PDB file of C-alpha atoms in Angstrom:
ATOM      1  CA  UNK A  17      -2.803  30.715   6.838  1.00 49.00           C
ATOM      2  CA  UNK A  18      -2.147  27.113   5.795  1.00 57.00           C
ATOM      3  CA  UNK A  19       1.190  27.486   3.742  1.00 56.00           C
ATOM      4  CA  UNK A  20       2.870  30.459   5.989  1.00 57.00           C
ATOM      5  CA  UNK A  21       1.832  28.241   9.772  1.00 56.00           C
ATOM      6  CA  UNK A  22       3.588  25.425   7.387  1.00 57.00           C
ATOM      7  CA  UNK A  23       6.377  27.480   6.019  1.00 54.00           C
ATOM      8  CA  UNK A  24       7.031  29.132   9.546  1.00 53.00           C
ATOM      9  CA  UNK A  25       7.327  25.160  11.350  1.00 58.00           C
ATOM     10  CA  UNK A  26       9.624  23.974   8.306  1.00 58.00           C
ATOM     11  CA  UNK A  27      12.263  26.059  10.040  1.00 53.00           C
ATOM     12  CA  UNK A  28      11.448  25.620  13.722  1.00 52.00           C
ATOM     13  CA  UNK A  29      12.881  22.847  15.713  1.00 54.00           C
ATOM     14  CA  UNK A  30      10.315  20.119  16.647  1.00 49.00           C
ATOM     15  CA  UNK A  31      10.076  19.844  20.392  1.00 53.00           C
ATOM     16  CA  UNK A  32       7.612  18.191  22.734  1.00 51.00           C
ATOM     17  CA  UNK A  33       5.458  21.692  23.365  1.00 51.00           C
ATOM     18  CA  UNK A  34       5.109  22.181  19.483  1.00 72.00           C
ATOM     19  CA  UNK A  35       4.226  18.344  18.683  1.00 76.00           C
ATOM     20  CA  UNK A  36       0.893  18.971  19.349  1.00 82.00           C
ATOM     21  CA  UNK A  37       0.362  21.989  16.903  1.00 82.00           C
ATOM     22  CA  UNK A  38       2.505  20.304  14.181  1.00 84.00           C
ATOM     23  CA  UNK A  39       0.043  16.745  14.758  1.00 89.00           C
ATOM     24  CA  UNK A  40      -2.795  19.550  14.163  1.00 89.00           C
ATOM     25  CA  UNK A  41      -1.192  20.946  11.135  1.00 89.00           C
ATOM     26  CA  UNK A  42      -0.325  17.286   9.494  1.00 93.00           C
ATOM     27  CA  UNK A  43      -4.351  16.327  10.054  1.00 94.00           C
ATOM     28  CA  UNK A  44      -5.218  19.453   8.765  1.00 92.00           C
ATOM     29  CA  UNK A  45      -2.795  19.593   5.587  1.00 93.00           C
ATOM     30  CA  UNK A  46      -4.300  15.925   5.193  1.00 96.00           C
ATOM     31  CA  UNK A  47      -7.153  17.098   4.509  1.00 95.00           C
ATOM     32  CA  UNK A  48      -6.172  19.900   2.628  1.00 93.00           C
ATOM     33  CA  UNK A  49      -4.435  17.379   0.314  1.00 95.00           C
ATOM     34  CA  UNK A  50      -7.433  15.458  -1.007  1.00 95.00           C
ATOM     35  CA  UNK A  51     -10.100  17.501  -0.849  1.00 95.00           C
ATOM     36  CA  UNK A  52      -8.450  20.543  -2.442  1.00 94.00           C
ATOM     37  CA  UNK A  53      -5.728  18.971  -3.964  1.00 93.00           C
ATOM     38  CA  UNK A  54      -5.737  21.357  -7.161  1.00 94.00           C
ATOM     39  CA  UNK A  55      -6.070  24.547  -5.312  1.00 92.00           C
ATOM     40  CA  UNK A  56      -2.498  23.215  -3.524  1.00 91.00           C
ATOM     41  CA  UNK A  57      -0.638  22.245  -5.992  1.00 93.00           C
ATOM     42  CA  UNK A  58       1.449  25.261  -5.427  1.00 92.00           C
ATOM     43  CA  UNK A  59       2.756  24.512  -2.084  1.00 90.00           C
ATOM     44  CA  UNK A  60       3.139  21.398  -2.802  1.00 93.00           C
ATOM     45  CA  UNK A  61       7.395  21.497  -1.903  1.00 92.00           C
ATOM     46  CA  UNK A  62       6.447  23.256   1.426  1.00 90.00           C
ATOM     47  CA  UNK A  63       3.417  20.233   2.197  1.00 92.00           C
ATOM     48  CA  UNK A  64       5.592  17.530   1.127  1.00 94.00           C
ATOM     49  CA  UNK A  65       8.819  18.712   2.947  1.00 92.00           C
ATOM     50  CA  UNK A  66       6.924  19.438   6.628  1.00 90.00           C
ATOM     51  CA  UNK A  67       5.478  16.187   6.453  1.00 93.00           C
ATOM     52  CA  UNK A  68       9.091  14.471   5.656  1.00 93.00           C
ATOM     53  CA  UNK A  69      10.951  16.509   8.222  1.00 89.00           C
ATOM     54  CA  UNK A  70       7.943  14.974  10.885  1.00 90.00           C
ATOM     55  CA  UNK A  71       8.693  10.928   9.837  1.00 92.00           C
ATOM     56  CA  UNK A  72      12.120  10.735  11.381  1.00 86.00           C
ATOM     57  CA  UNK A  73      10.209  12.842  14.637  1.00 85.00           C
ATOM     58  CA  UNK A  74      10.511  10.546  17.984  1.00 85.00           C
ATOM     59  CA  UNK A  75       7.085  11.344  18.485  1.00 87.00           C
ATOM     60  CA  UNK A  76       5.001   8.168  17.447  1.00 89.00           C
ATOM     61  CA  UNK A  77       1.642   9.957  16.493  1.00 90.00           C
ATOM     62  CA  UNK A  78       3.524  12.821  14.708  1.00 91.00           C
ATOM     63  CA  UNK A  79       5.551  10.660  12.500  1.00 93.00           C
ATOM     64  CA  UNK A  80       2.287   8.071  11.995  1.00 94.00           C
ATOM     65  CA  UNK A  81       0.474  11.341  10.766  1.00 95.00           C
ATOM     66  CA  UNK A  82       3.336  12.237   8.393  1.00 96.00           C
ATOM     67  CA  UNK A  83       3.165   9.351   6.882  1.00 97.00           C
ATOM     68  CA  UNK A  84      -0.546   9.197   6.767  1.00 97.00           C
ATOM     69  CA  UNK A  85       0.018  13.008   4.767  1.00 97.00           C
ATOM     70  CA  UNK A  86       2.821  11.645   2.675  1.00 98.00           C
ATOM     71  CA  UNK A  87       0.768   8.901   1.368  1.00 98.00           C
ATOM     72  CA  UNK A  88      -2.088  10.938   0.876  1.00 98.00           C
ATOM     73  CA  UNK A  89       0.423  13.443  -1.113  1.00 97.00           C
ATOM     74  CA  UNK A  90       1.404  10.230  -3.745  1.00 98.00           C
ATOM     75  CA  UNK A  91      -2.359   9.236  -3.837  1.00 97.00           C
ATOM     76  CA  UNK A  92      -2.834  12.707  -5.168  1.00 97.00           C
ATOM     77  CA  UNK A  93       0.458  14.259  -7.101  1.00 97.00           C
ATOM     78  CA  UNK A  94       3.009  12.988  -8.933  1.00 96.00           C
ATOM     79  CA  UNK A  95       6.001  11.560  -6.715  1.00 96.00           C
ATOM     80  CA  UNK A  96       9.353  10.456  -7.691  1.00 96.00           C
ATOM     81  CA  UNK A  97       9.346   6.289  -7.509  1.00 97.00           C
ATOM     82  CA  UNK A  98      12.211   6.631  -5.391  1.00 97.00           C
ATOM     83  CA  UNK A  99      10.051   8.718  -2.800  1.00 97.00           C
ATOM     84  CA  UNK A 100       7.327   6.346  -3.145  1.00 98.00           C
ATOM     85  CA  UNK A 101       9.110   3.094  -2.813  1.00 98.00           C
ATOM     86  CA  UNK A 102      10.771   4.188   0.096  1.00 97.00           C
ATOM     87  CA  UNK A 103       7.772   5.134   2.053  1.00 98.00           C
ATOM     88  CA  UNK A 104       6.152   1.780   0.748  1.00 98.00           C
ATOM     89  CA  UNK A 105       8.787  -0.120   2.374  1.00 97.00           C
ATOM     90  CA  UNK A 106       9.147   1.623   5.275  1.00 96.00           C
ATOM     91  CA  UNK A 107       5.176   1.027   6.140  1.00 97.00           C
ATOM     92  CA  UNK A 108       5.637  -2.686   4.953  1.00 96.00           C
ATOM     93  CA  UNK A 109       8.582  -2.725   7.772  1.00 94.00           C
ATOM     94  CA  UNK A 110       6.543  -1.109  10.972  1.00 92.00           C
ATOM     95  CA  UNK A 111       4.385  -3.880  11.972  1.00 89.00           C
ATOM     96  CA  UNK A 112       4.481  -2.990  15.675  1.00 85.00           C
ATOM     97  CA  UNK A 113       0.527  -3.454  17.603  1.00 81.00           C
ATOM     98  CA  UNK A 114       0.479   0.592  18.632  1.00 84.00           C
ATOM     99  CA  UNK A 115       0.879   1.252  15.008  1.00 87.00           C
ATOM    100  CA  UNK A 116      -1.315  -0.758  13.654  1.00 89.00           C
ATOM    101  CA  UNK A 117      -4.087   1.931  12.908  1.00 93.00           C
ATOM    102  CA  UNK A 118      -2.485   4.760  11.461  1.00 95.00           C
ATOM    103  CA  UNK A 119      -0.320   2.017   9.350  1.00 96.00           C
ATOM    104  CA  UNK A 120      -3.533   0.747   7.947  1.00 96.00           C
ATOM    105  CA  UNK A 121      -4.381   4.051   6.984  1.00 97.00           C
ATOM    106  CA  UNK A 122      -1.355   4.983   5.513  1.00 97.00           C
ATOM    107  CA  UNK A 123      -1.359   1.645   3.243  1.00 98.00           C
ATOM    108  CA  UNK A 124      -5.087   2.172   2.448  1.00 98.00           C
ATOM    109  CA  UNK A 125      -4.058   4.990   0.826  1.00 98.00           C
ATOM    110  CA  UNK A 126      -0.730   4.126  -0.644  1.00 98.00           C
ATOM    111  CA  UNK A 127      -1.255   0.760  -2.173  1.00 98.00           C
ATOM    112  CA  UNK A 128      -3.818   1.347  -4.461  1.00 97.00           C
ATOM    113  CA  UNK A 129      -1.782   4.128  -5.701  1.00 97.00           C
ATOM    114  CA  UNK A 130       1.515   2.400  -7.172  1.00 97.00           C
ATOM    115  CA  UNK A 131       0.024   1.246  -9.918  1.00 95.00           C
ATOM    116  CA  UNK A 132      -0.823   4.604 -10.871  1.00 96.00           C
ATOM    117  CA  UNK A 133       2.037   6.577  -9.643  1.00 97.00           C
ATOM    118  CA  UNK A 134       5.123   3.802 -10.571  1.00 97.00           C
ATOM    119  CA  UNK A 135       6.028   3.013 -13.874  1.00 97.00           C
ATOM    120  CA  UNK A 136       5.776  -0.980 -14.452  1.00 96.00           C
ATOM    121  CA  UNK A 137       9.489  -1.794 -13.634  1.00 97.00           C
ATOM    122  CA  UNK A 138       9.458   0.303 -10.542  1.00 97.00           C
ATOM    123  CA  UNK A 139       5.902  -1.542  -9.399  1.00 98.00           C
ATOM    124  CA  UNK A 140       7.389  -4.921  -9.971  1.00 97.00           C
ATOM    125  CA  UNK A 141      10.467  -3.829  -7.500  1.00 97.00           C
ATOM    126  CA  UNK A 142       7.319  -2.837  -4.908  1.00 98.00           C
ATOM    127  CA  UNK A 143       6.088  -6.212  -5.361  1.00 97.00           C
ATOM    128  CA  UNK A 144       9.160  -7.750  -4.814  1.00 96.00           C
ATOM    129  CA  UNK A 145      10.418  -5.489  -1.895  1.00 97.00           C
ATOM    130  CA  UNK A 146       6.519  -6.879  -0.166  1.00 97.00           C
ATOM    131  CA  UNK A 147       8.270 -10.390  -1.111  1.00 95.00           C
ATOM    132  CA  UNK A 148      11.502  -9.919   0.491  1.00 95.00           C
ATOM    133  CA  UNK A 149      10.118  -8.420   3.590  1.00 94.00           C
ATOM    134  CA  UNK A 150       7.650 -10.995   3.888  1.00 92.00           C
ATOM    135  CA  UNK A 151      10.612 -14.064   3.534  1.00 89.00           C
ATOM    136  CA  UNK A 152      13.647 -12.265   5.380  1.00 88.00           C
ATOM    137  CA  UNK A 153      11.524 -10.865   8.272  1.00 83.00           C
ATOM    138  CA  UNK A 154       8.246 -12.895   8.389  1.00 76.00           C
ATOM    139  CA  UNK A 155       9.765 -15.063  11.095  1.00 83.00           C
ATOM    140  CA  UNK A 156       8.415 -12.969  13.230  1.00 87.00           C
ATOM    141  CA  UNK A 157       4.676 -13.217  13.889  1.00 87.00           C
ATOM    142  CA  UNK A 158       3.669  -9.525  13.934  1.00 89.00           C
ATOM    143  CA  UNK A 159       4.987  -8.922  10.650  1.00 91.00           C
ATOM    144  CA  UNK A 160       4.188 -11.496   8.680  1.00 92.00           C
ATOM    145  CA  UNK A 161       0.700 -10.473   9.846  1.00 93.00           C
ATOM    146  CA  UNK A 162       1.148  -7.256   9.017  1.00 94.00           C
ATOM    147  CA  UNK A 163       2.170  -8.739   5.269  1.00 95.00           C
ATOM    148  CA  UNK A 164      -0.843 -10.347   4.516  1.00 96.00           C
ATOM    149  CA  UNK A 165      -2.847  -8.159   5.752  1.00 96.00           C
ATOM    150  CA  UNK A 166      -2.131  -5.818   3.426  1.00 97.00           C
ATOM    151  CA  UNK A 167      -2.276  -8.309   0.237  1.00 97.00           C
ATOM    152  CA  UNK A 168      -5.769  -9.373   2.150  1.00 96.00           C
ATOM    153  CA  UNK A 169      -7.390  -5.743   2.400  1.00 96.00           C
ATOM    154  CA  UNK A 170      -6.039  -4.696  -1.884  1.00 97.00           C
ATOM    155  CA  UNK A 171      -6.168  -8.586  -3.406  1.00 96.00           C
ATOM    156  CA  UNK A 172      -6.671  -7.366  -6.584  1.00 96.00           C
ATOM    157  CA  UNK A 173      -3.078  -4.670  -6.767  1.00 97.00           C
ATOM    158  CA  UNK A 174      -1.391  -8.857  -6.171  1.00 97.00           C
ATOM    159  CA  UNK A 175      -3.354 -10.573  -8.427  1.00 96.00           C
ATOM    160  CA  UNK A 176      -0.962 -10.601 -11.506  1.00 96.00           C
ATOM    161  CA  UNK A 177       1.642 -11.787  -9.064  1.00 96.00           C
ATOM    162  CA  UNK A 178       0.021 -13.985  -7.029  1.00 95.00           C
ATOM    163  CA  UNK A 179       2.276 -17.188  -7.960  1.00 94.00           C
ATOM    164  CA  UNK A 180       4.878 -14.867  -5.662  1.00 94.00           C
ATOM    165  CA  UNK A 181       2.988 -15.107  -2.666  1.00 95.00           C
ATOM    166  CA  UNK A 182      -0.136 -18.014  -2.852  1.00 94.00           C
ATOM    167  CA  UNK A 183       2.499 -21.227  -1.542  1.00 93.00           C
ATOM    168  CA  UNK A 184       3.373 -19.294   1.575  1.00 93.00           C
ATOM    169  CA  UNK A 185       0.194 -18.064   2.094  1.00 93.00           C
ATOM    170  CA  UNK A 186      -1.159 -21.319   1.916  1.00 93.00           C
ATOM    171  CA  UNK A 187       1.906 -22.612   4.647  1.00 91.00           C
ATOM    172  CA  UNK A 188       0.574 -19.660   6.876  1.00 90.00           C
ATOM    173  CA  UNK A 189      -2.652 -21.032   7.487  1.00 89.00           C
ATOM    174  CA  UNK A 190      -1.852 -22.992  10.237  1.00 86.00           C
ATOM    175  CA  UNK A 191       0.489 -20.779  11.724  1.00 84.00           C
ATOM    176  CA  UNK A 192      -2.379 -17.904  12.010  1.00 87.00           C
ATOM    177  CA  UNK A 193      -5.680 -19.460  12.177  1.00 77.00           C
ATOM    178  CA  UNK A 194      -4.958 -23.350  13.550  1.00 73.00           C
ATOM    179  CA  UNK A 195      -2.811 -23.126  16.380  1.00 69.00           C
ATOM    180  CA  UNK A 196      -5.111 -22.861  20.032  1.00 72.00           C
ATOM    181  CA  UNK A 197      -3.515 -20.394  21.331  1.00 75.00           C
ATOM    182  CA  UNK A 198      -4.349 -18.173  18.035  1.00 78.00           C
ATOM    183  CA  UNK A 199      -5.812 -14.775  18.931  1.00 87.00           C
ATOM    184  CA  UNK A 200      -8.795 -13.918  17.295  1.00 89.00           C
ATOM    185  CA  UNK A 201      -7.258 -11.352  14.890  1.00 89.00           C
ATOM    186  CA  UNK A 202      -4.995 -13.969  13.336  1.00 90.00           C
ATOM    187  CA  UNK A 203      -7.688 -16.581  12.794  1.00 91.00           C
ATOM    188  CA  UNK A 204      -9.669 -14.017  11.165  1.00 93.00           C
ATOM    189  CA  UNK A 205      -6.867 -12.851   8.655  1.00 93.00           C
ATOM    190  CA  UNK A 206      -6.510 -16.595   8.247  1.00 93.00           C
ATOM    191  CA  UNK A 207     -10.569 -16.994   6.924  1.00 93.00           C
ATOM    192  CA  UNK A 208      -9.332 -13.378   4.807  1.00 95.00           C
ATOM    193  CA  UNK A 209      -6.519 -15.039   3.285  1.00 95.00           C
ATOM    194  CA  UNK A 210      -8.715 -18.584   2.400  1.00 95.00           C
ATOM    195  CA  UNK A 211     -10.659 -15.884   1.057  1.00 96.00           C
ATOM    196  CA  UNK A 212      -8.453 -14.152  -1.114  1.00 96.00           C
ATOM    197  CA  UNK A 213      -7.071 -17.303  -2.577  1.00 96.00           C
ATOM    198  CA  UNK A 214     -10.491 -18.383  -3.233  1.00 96.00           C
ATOM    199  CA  UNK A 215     -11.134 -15.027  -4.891  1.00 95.00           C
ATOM    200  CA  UNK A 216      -8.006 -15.231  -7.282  1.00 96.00           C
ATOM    201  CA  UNK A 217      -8.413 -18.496  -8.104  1.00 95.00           C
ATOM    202  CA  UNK A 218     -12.388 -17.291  -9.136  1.00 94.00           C
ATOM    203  CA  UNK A 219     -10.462 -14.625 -11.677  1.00 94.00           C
ATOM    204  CA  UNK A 220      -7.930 -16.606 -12.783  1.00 94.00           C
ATOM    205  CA  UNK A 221     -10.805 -18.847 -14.143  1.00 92.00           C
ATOM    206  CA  UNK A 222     -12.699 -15.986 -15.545  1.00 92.00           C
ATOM    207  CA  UNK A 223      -9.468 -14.800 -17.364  1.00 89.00           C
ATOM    208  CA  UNK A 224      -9.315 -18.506 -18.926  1.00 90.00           C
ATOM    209  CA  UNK A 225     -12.844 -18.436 -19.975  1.00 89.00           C
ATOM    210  CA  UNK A 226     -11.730 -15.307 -21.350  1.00 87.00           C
ATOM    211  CA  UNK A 227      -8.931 -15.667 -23.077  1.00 87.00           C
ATOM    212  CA  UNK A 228     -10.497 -19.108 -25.233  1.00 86.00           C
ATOM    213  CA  UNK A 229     -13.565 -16.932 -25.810  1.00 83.00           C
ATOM    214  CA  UNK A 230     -11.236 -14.161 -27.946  1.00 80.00           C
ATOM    215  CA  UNK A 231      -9.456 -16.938 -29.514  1.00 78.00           C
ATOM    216  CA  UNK A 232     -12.306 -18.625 -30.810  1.00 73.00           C
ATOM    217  CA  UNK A 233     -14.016 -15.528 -32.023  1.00 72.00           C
ATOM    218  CA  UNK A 234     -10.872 -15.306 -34.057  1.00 68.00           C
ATOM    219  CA  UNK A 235     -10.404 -18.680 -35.336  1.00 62.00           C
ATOM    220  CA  UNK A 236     -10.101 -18.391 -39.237  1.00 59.00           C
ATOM    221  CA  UNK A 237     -13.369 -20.507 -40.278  1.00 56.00           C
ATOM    222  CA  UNK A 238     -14.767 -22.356 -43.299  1.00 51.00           C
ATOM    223  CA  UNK A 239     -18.154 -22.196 -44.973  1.00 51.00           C
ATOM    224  CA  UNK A 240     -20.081 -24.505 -42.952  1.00 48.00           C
ATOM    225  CA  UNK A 241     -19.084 -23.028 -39.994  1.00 47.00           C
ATOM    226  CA  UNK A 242     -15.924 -25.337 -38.953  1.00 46.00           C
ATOM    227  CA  UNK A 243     -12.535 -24.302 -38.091  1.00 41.00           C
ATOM    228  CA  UNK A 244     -10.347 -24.380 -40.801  1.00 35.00           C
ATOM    229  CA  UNK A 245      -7.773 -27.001 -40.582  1.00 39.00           C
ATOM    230  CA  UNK A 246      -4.889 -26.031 -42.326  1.00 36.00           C
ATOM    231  CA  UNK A 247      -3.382 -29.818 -42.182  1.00 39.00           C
ATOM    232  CA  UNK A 248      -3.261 -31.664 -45.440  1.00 30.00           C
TER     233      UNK A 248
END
């Protein structure tokens, strides 16, 4: 029933009677996604083009619901990084308030993904396309909320490049949390983002620790027990 209600909408033209249905479907296929994901690996071109054909729909809860499916189809087959960087940056770029939910959602599922799904050059340009759109857009309250509230919910996808983003963060502070007319959403991603910096920092100790741990268990080493000291 699934694939032929899917098949049979991939050629119908979306229009405000059949939004409804096609919502339905994209919730449904959802869920068809990750809990059966091997048993649907053969439709996956019919899943994966419904839910594209729904993210350019004018309908705001069909196309958050596309996305929703299209990020649930990366968590769970292989996607080209093209397809995967553009659906990244498109969720980085819709900060808007009656979005805000399904967005979540969407990046919930999506971000702890790339490392798995993107090779290591193509995760570094997802990193730096969060960068850009943070700096050439962040201006703008909403989204540079929107920004660091994704870093704050997966700290641990950023923490290799967290030199890209800590000064900023740090300049934020006030701008969120300090101000008095701050609503209370902002002043709590502000205590989420002292947080997070708190949180790498921890790490980034524990890596140190690390790190001269493994080099002294392989110091070269003498007879009594001393480092060798290969100075005359």
């Amino acid at each position: 029933f699934m694939s032929k209600a899917i098949a049979a909408n991939n050629n119908v033209h979306i229009s405000s009677r059949s939004e409804r249905f096609h919502v339905e479907l994209l919730k449904m296929s959802t869920l068809f996604i990750q809990y059966m994901g091997r048993e649907m690996m053969e439709y996956r071109k019919e899943l994966i083009k419904f839910a594209w054909n729904h993210l350019k729909s004018e309908d705001s809860i069909s196309k958050h619901w596309a996305y929703i499916n299209v990020c649930r189809f990366i968590d769970t087959y292989e996607t080209p990084s093209k397809i995967i960087l553009q659906v990244y940056v498109a969720l980085l770029r819709t900060h808007q308030l009656e979005a805000r939910d399904s967005v979540t959602i969407a990046l919930d599922i999506l971000v702890p993904a790339l490392q798995r799904r993107l090779p290591v050059g193509d995760f570094i340009k997802a990193i730096k396309w969060t960068k850009k759109v943070m700096y050439e857009e962040g201006h703008a309250v909403q989204q540079l909320t929107h920004i660091w509230l994704v870093i704050a919910r997966h700290p641990s996808i950023f923490y290799n490049y967290r030199s890209q983003f800590t000064t900023h963060m740090v300049n934020s502070l006030n701008r969120l949390g300090l101000a008095s007319n701050s609503p209370i959403e902002t002043r709590m991603l502000a205590l989420d983002l002292v947080e997070t910096l708190m949180v790498w920092d921890s790490d980034a100790g524990k890596d140190v620790e690390n790190i001269r741990s493994k080099e002294g268990k392989n110091s070269p080493r003498n007879d009594s027990g001393g480092t060798f000291s290969l100075s005359c």
